[in-house]
Coordinates of C-alpha atoms and ligand atoms in Angstrom, one line a residue:
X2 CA 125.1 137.4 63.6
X3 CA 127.1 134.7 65.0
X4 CA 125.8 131.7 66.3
X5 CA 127.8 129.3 69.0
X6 CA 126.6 125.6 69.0
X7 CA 128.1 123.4 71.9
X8 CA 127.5 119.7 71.1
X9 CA 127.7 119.8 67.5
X10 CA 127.9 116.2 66.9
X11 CA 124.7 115.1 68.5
X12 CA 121.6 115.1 67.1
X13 CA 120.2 118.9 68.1
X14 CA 123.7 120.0 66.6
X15 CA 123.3 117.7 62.9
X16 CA 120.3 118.8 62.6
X17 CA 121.2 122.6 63.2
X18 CA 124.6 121.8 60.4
X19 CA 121.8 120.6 57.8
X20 CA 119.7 123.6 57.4
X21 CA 122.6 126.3 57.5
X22 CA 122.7 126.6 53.8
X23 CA 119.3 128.3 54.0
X24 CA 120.4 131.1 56.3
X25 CA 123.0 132.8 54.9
X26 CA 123.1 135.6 56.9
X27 CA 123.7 133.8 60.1
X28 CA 127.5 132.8 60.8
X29 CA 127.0 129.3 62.4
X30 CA 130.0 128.0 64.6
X31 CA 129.8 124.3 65.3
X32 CA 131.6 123.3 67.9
X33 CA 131.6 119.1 68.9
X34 CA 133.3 118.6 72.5
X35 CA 136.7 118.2 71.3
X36 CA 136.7 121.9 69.6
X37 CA 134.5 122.9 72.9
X38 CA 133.9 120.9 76.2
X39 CA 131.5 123.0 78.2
X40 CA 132.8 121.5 81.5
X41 CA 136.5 123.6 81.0
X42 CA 136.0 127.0 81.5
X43 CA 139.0 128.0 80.2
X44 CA 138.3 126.0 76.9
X45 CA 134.6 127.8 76.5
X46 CA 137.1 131.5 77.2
X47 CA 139.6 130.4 74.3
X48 CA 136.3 129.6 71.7
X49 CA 134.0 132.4 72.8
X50 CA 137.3 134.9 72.8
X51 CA 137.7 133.6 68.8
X52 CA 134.6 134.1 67.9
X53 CA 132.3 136.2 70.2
X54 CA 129.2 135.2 69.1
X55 CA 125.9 137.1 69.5
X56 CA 123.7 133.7 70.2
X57 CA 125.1 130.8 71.7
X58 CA 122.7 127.4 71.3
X59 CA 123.9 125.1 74.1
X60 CA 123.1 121.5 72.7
X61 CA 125.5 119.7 74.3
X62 CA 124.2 117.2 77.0
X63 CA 124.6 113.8 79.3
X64 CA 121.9 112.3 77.3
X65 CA 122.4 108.7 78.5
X66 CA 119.5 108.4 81.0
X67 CA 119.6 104.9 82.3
X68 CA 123.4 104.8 82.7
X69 CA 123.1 108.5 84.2
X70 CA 121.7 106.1 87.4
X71 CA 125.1 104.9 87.8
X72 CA 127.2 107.9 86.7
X73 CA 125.0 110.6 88.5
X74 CA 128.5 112.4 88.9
X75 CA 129.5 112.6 85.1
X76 CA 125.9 113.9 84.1
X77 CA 125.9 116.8 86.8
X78 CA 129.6 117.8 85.5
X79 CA 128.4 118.3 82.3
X80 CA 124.2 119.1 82.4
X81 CA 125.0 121.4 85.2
X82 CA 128.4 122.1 85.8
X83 CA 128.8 122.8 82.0
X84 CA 125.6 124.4 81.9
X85 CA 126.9 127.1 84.7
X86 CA 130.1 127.0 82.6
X87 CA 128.4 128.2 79.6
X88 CA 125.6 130.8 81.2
X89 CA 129.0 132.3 83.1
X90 CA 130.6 132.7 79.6
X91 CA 127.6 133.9 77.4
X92 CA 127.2 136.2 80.4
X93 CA 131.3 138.1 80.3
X94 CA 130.5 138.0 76.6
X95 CA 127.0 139.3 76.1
X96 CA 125.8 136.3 74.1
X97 CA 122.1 135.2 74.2
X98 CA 122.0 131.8 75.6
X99 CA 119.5 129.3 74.1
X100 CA 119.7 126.4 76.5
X101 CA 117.9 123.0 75.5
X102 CA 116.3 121.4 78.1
X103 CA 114.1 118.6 78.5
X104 CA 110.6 116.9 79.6
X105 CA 111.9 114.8 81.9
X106 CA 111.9 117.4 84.3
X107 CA 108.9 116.2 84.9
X108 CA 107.2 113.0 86.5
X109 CA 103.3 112.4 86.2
X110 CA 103.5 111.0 89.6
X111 CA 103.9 113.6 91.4
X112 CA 104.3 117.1 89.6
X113 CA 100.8 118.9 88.7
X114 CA 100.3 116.7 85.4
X115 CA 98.7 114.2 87.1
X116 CA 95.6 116.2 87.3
X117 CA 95.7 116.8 83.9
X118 CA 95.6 113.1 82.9
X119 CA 93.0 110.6 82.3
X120 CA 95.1 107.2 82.7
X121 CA 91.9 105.3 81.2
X122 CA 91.8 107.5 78.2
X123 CA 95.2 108.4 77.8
X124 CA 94.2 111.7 77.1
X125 CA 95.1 115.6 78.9
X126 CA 92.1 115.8 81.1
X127 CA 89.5 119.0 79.9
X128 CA 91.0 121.1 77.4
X129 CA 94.8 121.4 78.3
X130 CA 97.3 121.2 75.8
X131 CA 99.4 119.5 78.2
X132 CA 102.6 120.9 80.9
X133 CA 103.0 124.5 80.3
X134 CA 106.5 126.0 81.7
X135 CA 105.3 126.9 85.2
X136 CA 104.0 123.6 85.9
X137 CA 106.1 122.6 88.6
X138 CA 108.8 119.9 87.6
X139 CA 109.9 117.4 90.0
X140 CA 112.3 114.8 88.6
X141 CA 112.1 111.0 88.6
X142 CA 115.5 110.6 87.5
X143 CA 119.3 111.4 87.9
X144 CA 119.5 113.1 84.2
X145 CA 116.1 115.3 84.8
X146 CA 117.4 115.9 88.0
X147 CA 120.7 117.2 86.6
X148 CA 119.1 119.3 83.3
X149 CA 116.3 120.6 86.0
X150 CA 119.5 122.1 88.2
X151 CA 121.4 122.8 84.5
X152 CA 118.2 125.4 84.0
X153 CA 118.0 126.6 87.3
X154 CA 121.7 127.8 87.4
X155 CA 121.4 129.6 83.8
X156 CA 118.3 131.1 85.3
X157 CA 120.2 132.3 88.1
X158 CA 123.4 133.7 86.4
X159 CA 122.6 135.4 83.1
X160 CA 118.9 136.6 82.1
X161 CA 119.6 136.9 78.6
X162 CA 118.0 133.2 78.2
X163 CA 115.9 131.2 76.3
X164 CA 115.3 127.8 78.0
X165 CA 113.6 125.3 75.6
X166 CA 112.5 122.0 77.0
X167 CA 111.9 119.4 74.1
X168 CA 110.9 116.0 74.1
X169 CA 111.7 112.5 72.5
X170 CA 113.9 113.8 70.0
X171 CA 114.4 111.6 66.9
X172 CA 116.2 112.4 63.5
X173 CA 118.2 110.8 60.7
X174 CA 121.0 111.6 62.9
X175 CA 122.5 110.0 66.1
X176 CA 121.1 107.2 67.8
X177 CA 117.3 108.0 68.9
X178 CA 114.3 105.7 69.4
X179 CA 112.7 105.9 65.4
X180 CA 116.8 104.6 64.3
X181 CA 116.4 101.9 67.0
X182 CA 113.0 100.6 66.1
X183 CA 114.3 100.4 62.4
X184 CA 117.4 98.5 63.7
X185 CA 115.2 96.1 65.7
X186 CA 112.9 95.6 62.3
X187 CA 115.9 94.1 60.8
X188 CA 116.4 91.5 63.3
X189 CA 113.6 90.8 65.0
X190 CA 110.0 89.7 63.9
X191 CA 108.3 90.6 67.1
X192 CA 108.6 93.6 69.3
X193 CA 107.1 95.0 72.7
X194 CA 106.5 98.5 73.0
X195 CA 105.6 100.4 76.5
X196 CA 102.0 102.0 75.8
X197 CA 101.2 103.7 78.7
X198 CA 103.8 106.6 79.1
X199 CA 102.0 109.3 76.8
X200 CA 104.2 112.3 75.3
X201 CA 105.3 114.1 71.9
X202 CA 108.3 113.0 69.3
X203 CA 110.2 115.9 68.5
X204 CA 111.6 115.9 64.7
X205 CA 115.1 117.5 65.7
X206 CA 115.2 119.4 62.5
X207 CA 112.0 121.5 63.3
X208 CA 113.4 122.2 66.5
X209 CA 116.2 123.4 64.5
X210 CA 114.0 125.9 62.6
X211 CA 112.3 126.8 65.8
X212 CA 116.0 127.9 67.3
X213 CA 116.5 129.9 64.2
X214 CA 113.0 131.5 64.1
X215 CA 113.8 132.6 67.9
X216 CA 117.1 134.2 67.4
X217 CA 115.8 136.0 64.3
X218 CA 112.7 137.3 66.0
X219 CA 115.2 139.2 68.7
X220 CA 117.3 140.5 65.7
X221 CA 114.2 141.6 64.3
X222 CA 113.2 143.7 67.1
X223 CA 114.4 145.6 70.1
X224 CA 112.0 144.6 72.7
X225 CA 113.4 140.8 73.1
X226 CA 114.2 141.4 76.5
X227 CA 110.4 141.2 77.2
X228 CA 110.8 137.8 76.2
X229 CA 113.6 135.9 78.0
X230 CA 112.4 132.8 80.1
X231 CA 111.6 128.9 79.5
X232 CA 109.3 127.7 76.4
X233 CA 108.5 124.3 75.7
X234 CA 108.8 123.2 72.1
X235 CA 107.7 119.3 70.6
X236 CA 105.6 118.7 67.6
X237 CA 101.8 118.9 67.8
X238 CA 99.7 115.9 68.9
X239 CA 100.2 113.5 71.6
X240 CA 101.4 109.8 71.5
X241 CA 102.6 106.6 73.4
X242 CA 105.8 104.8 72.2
X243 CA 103.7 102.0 70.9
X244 CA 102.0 104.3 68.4
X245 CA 105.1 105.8 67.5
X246 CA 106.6 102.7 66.5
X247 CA 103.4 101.5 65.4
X248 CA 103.5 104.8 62.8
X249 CA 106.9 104.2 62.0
X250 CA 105.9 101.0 61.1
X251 CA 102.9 101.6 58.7
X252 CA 104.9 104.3 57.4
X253 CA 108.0 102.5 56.3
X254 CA 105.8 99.6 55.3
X255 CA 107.5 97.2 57.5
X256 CA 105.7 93.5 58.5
X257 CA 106.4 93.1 62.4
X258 CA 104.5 91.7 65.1
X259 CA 104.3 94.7 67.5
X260 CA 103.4 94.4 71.0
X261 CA 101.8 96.7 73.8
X262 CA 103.2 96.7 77.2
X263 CA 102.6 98.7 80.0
X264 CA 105.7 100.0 81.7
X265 CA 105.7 97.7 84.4
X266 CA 106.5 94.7 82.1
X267 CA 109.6 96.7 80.7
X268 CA 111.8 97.7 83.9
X269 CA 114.5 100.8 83.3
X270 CA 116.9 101.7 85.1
X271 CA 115.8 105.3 85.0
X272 CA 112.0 105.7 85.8
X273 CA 110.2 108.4 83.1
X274 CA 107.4 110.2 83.5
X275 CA 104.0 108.7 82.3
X276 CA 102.7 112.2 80.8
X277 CA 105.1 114.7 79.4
X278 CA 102.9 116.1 76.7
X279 CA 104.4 119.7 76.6
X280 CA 102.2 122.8 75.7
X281 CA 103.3 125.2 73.3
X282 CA 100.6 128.1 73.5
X283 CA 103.5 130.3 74.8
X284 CA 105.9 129.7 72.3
X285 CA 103.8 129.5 69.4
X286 CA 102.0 133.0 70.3
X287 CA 105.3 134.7 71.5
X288 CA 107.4 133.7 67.9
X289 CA 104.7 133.2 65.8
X290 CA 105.8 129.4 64.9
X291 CA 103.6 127.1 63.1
X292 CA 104.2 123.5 64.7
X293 CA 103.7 120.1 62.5
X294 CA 102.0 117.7 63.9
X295 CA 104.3 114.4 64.7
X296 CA 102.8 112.1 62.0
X297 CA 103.6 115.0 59.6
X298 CA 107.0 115.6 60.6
X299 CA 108.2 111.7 60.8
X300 CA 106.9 110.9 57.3
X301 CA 109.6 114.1 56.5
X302 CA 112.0 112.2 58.4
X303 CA 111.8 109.2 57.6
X304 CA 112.2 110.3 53.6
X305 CA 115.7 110.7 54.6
X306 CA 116.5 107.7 55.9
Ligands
NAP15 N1 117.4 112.9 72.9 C1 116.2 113.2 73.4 O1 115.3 112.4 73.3 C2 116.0 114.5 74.1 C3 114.7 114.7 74.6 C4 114.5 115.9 75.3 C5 115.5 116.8 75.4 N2 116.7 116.6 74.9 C6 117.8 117.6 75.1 O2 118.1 118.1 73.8 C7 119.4 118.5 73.7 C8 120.1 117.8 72.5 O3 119.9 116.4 72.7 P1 120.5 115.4 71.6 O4 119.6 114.3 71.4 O5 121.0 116.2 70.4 O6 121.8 114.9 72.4 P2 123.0 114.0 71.9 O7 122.7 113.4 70.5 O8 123.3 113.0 73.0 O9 124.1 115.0 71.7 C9 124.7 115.6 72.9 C10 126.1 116.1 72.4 O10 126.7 116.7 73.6 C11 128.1 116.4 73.5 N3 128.7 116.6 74.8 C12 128.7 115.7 75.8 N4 129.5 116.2 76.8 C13 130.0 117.4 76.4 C14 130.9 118.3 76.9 N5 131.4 118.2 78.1 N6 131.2 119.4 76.2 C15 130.7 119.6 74.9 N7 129.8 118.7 74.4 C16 129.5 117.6 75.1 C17 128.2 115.0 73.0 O11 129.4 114.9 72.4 P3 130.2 113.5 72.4 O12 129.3 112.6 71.5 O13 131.5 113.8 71.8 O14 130.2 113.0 73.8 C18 127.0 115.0 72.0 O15 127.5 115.2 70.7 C19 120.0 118.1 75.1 O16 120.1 119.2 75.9 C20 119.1 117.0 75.6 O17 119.1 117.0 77.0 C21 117.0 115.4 74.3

């Protein structure tokens, strides 16, 4: 079993590198965009010739969403050009493609999540768990925009998928909002934290183990074709940036004056959706995973920082 990652030095791909030891049995192939830049075809021909691998994990992204506002070109070469690039190769070489995609395919405005959320309780309105995968996603932003057109063309060209949209990834590696409140601890004695745009951190490492329990599950059986499509993945529970900073805070132990804004006070370039709480019935009853719940899964982060 051979397993292709694109975008090996960002976060997705460090946190895939630091729990290979425990699978043996898989032969990993990390690839950072020098060894492989998704947006050469010929490049992704000469790596997937070498190594022909049975899974493919396409991690590598535009990830910049404010500057994406002012490079709109640069993020559709590589979230959907690349993205085309890769489904086109995984499809000549009969690779499963695993494709990460992202929340911000959505925006609360205007997608059917707004009638899913209380904006006085900051809760999922009834009983949801949040946007299941055929909400319908409409994009606020140049970077959803271009990873909502990234999924649509891997849906078109090779069915062999597995679309995974994650949200507000954080990890001991890369740069990621949990690093940056940490940085700002250090230099700062008072900080403002947006409290009214409500989703999930994603611990990049359970992700990680979420990837691997997928690919196993379809060596495991020969049904998996039953099975291709788009799942969303996060950790359990629901949050606003404030309280994740605010937990980050209590966890580390660190004194800081930390205060809430709405969004209005803190103006982006990039406008993100106010409710992106993802639901993961579908992937939890398909693979059988067993999700942490955010608080559980920072405090295992943060050890390692
Ligand atoms: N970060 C988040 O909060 C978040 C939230 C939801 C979903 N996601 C999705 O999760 C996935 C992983 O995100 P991440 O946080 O791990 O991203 P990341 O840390 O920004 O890493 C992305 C990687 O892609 C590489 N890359 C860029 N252009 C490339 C190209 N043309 N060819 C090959 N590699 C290229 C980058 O390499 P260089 O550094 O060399 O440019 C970088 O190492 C992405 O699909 C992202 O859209 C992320």
């Amino acid at each position: 079993m051979v397993v292709l990652i694109t975008g090996a030095n960002g976060q997705l791909g460090q946190a895939l590198f630091s729990i290979e030891r425990n699978y043996p049995s898989i032969d990993f192939v990390f690839c950072n965009s020098k060894e492989l830049d998704i947006t050469n075809k010929e490049n992704c021909k000469q790596v997937f010739e070498k190594h022909n691998p049975s899974f493919c994990i396409n991690a590598a992204a535009y990830t910049a969403v404010d500057k994406a506002e002012t490079e709109p070109d640069k993020a559709f070469e590589i979230n959907a050009n690349g993205a085309e690039n890769i489904a086109e190769i995984c499809k000549t070489y009969n690779t499963i493609l695993l494709h990460i995609s992202t929340d911000f395919v959505f925006d609360a405005y205007y997608s059917k999540s707004t009638a899913y959320y209380d904006k006085e309780l900051r809760l999922p309105l009834k009983s949801n768990l949040g946007l299941t995968e055929t909400d319908v996603p409409f994009p606020s932003g140049i970077y959803g925009l271009t990873k909502l057109q990234g999924e649509q063309v891997v849906q078109h060209l090779w069915k062999k998928h597995f679309i995974i949209r994650t949200s507000w990834l954080y990890s001991e590696f890369g740069t990621n909002f949990m690093k940056t409140m940490l940085r700002l601890a250090t230099e700062r004695d008072t900080l403002s934290v947006v409290n009214d745009q409500i989703g999930t951190p994603t611990y990049a490492v359970d992700l990680a183990e979420a990837l691997i329990t997928i690919m196993l599950f379809c060596t495991s059986r020969n049904d998996w074709d039953n099975f291709y499509g788009i799942y969303n993945f996060s950790n359990e529970g629901q949050c606003s940036w404030y309280d994740f900073a605010k937990e980050i805070f209590n966890e580390k132990d660190i004194k800081i004056n930390l205060h809430s804004i709405p969004t209005t006070s803190y103006s982006t370039p990039a406008k993100r959706p106010q409710y992106s709480v993802l639901d993961k019935t579908k992937i939890k009853e398909v693979f059988a995973l067993n999700i942490q719940n955010w608080k559980r899964s920072l405090q295992d982060c943060l050890q390692k920082v």
